[in-house]
Coordinates of C-alpha atoms in Angstrom, one line a residue:
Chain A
X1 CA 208.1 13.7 98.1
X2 CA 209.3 16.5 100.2
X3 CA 206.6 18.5 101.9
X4 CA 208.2 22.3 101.2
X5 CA 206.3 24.7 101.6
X6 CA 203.9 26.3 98.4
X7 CA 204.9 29.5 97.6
X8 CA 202.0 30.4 97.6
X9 CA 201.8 34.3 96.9
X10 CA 203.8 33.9 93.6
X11 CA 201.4 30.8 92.2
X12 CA 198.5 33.7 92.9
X13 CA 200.6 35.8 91.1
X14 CA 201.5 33.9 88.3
X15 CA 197.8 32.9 88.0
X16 CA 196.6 36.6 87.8
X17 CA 198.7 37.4 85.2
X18 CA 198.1 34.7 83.1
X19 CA 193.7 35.6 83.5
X20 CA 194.9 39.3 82.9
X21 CA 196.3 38.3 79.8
X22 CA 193.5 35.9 78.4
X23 CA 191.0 38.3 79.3
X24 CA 193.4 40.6 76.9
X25 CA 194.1 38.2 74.5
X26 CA 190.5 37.2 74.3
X27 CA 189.6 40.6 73.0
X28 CA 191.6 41.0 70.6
X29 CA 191.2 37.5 69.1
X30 CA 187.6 39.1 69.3
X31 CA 188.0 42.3 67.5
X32 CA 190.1 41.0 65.0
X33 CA 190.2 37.6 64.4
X34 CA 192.9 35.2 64.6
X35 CA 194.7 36.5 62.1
X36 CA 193.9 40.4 62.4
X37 CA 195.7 39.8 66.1
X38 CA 199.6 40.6 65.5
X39 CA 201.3 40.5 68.6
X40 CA 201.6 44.3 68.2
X41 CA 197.6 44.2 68.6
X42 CA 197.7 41.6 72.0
X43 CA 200.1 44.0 73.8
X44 CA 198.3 46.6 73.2
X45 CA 195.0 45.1 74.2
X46 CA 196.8 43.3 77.3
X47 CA 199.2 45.9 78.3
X48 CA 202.2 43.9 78.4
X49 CA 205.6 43.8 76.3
X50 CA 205.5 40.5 73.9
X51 CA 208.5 39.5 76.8
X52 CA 206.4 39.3 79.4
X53 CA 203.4 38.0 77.9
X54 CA 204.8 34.8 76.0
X55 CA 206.5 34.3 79.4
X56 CA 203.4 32.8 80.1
X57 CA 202.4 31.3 76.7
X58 CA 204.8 29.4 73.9
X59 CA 203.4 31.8 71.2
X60 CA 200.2 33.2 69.9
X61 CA 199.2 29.9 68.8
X62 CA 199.1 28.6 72.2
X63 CA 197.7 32.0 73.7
X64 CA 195.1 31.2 71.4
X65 CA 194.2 28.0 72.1
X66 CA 193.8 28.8 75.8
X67 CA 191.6 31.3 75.1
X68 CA 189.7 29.1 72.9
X69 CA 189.8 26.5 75.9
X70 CA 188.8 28.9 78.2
X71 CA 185.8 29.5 75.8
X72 CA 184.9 26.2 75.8
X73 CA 185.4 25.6 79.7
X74 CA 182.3 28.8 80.1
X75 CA 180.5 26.8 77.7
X76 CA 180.3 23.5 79.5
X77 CA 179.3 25.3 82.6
X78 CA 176.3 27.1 80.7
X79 CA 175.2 23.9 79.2
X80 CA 175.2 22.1 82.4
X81 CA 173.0 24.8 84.2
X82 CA 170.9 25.9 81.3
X83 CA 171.4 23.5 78.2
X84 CA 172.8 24.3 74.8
X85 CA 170.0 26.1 73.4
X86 CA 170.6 28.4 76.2
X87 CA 173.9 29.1 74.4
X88 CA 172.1 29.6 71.4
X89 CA 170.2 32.5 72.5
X90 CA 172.9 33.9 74.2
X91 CA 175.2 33.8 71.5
X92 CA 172.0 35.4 69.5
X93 CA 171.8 38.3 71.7
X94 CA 175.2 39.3 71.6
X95 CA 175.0 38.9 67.6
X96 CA 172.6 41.3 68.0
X97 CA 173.5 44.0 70.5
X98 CA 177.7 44.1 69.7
X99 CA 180.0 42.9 66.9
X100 CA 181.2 39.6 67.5
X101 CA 182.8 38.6 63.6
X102 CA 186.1 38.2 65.7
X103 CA 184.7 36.0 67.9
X104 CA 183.1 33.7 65.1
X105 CA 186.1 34.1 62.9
X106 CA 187.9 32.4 65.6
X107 CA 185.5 30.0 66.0
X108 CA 185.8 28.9 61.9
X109 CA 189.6 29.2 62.7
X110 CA 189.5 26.5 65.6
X111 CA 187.0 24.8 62.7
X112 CA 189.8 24.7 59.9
X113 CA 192.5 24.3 62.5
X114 CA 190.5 20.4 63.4
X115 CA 190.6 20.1 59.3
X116 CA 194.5 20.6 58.5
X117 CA 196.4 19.9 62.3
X118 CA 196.0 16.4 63.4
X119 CA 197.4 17.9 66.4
X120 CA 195.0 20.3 67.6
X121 CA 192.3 18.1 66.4
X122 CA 193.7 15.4 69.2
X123 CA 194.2 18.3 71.8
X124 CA 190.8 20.0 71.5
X125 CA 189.2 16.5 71.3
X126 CA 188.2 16.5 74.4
X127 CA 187.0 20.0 75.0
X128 CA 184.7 18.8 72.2
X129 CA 183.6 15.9 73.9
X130 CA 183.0 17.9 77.7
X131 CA 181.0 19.8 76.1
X132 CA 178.8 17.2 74.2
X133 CA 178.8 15.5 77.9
X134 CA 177.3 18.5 79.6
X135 CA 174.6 18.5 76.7
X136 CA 173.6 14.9 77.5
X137 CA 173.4 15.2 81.2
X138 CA 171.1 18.0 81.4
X139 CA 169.1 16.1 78.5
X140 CA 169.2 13.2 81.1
X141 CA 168.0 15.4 83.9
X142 CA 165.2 16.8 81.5
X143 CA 164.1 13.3 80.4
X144 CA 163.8 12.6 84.1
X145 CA 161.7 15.9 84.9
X146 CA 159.4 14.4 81.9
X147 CA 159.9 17.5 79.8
X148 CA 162.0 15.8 76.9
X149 CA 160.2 13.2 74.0
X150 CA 160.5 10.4 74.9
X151 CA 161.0 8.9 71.4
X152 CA 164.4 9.3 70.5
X153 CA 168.1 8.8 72.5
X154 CA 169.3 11.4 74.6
X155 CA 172.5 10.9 72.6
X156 CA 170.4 11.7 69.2
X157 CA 169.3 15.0 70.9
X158 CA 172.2 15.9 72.2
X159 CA 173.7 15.7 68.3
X160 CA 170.6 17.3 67.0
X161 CA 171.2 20.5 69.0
X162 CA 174.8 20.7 68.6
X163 CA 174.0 20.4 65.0
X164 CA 171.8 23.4 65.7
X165 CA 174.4 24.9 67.6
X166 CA 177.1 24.6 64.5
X167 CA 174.8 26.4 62.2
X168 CA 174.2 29.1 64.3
X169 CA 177.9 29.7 64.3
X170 CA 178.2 29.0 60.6
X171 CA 175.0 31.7 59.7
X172 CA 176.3 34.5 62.2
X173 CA 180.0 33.4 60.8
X174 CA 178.9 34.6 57.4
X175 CA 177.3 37.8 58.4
X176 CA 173.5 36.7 57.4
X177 CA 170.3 38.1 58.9
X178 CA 169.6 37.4 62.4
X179 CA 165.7 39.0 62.6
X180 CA 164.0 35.1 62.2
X181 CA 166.4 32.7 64.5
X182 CA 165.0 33.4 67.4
X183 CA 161.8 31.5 66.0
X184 CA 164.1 29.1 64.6
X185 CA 165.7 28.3 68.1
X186 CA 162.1 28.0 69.3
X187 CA 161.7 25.4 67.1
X188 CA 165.3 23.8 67.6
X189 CA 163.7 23.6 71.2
X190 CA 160.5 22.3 70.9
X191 CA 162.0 19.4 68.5
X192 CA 163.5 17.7 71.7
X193 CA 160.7 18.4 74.1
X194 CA 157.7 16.3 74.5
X195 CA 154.7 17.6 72.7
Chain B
X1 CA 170.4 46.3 17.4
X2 CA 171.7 44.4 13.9
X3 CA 170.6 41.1 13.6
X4 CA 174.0 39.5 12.9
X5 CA 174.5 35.7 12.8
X6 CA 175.9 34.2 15.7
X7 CA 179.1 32.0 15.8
X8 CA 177.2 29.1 16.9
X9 CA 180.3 26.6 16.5
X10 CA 183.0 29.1 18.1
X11 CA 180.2 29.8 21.2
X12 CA 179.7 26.0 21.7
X13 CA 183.3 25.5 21.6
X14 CA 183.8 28.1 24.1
X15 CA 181.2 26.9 26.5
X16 CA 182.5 23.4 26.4
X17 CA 185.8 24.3 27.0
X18 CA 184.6 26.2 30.0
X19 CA 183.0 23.2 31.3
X20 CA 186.1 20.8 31.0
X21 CA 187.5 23.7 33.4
X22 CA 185.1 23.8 35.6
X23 CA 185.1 19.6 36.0
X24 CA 188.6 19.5 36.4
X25 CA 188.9 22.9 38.8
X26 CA 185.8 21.3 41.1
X27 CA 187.8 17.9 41.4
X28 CA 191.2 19.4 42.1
X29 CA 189.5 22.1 45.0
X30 CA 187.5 18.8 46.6
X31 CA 190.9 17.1 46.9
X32 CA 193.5 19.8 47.8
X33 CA 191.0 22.8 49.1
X34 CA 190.9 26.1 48.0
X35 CA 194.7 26.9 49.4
X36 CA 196.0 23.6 48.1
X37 CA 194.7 23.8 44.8
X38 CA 197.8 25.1 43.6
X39 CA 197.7 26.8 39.7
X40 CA 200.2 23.5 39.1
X41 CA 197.9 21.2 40.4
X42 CA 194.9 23.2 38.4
X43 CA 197.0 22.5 35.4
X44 CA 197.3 19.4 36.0
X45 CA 193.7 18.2 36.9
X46 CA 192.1 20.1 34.2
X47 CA 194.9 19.4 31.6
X48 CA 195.4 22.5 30.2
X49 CA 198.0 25.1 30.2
X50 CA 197.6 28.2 33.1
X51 CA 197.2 30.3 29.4
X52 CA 194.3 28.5 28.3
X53 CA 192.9 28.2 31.6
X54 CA 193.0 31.9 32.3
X55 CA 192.0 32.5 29.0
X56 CA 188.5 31.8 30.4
X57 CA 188.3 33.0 33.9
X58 CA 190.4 35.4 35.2
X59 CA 192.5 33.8 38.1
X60 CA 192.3 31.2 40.3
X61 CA 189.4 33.5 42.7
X62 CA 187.0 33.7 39.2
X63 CA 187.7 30.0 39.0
X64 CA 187.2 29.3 42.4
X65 CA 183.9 31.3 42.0
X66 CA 182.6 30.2 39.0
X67 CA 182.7 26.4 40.1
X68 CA 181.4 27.6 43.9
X69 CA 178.3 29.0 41.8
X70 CA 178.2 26.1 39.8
X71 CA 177.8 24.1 43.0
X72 CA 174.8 25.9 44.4
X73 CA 172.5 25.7 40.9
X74 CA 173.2 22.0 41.4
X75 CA 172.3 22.6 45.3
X76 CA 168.9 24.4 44.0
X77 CA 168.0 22.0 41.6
X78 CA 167.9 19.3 44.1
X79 CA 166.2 21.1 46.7
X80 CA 163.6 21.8 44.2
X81 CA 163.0 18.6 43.6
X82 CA 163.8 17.0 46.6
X83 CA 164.0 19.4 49.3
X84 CA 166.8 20.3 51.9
X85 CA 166.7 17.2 54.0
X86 CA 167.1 15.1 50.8
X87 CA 170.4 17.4 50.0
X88 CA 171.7 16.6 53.9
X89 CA 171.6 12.9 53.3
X90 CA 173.0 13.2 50.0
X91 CA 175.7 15.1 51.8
X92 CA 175.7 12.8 54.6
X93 CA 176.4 9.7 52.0
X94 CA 179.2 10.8 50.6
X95 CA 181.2 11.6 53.6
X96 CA 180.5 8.1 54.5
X97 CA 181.8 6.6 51.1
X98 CA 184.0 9.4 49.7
X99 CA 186.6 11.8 50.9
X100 CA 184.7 15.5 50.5
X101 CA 187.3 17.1 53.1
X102 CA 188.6 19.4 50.1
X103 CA 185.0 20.2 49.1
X104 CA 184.4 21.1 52.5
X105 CA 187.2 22.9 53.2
X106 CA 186.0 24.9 50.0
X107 CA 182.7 25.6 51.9
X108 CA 184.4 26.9 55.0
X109 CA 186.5 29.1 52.5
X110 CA 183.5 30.4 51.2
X111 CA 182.4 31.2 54.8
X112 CA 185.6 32.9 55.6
X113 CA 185.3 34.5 52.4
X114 CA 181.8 36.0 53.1
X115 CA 183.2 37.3 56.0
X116 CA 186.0 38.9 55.0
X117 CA 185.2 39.9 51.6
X118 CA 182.1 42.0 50.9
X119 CA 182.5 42.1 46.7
X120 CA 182.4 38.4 47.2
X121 CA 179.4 38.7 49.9
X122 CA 177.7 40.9 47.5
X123 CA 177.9 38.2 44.7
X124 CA 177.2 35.1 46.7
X125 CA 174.3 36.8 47.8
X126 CA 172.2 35.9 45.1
X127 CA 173.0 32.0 45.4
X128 CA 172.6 31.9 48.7
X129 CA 169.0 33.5 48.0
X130 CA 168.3 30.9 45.2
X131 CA 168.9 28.3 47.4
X132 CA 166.9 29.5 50.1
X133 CA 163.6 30.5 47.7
X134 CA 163.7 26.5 46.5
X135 CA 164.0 26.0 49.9
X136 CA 160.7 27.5 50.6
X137 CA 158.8 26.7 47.3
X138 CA 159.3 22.9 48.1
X139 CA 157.7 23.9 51.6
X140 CA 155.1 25.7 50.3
X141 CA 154.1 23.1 47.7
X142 CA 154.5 20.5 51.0
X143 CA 152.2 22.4 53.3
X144 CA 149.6 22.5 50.2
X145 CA 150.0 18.7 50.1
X146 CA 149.1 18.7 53.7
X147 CA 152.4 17.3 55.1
X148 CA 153.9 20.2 56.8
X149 CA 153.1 21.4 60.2
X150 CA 150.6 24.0 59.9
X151 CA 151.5 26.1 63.2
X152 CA 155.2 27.6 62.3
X153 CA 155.7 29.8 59.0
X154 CA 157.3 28.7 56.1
X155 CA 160.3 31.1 56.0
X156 CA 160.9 30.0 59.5
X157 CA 160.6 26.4 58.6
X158 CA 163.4 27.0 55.9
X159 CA 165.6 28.9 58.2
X160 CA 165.5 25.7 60.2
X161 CA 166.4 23.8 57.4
X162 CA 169.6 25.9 56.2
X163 CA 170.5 26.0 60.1
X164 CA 170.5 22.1 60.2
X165 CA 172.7 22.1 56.4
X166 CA 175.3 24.7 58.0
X167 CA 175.6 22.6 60.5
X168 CA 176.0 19.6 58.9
X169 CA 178.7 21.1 56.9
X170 CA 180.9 22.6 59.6
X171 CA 180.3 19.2 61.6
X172 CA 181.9 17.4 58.5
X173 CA 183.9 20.1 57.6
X174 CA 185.6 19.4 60.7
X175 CA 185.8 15.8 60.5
X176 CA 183.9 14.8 63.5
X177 CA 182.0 11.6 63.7
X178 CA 178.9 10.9 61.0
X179 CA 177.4 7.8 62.4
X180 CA 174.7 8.9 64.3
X181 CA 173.6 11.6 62.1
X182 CA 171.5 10.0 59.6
X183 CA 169.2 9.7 63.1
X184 CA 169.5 13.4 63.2
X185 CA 168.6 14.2 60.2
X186 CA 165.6 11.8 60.8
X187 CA 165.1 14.1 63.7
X188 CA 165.2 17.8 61.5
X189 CA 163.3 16.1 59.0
X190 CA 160.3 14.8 61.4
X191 CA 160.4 19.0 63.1
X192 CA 159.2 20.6 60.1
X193 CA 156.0 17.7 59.4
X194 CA 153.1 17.5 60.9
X195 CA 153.4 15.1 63.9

């Protein structure tokens, strides 16, 4: 291969545009679901003409599922530094303090797109499994501190909180009442730790 | 009010009738899913006419409805005699044998139903409130038999519970791997007894 030289200024370019537009994009996925988010609705949340921004991305399905990946890709960093239940209470809070429906609608929409496209199922894959990975490292690292019972395979808590994790996304998804999970994650947590 | 006699045969007609629906609406929803389930395919499954099927519920919604309600006096039942856990592995059993995609996919629909839909949020309400009251009866009738841990209440105990079946279902729902979670559910099952 030729060594020509980067250019590099463009690639930075290109690359701000295309955060610009997620950060947009994941907004409006937010507010209105995956639906509720006509292209009308993602210029207007990202600034950009429909030209410029599926310059960037094939089509909203694609601007979608980098969103989605990006999601994922925060997710697998939070686990590894502070463990999935971690993302539970997060994800609690902001249930609490701002409307995230959009957010969790596209969260059952990634859900029903695994059921009915083979396709995305294969793609998102292995988003699915980095994040289960994260999960049983830090487990790893918690047996090793001594916290964690001793009992049962990392692997089997690992499973048991994303389990968790699921039906916290299922029960905000649905709009029930938030006032007792917090004890309920207390005892998601204390299920994997020694007693 | 006058005391006039009933039409006993005509009202036992009707309700059987409306149960041969119901059989043949559940089976053709768990195989094709609320959107696939086609007024064709209803016709077809229940063998009946779209006339004599909409003779007793209104459209394919009411249907839908009426067998989702259906469903979750079943769901109580069990859980009253059996409990939560014992509904899981039921659940758990036949996504090992069977193919419940479709009936899953019905369950998400629900989901995005309750979301979206707040006459049908207002009527699934009550079901979902049936389910969780059994839900803490059995726990209550537990804790008096001296199984249940003593230190966590029992309405957050059942949240628990429900957390770990929402779970469950958008784990299956979404076709990801079952073969550790009978181990799991070992694992939800053991966090709400006394250790």
């Amino acid at each position: 291969m030729h060594n020509r030289p980067v250019p590099r200024v463009s690639q930075d370019q290109l690359d701000a545009r295309r955060k610009e537009i997620l950060t947009g994009a994941r907004t409006c996925f937010a507010r209105h679901g995956y639906e509720g988010a006509t292209v009308r609705r993602l210029e207007e949340e990202i600034g950009l003409s429909r030209g410029a921004i599926f310059h960037h991305f094939r089509d909203k399905d694609s601007l979608f599922l980098a969103v989605a990946e990006d999601d994922a890709a925060t997710m697998v960093a939070t686990v590894a530094e502070h463990g999935l239940v971690q993302v539970m209470r997060d994800l609690l809070a902001r249930a609490a303090t701002e409307d995230v429906a959009g957010w969790l609608g596209s969260q059952l929409e990634v859900s029903r797109r695994l059921r009915t496209d083979p396709e995305f199922a294969k793609r998102w894959a292995a988003r699915s499994e980095a994040v289960a990975e994260a999960t049983r490292e830090r487990l790893q690292r918690q047996r090793e501190a001594g916290v964690l019972r001793a009992d049962v395979p990392i692997a089997i808590l690992a499973q048991f909180l994303e389990l968790a994790y699921d039906g916290l996304v299922l029960h905000l998804a649905t709009g029930r009442p938030v006032q007792d999970l917090e004890a309920v994650l207390n005892l998601v947590e204390a299920a994997v730790r020694k007693s």
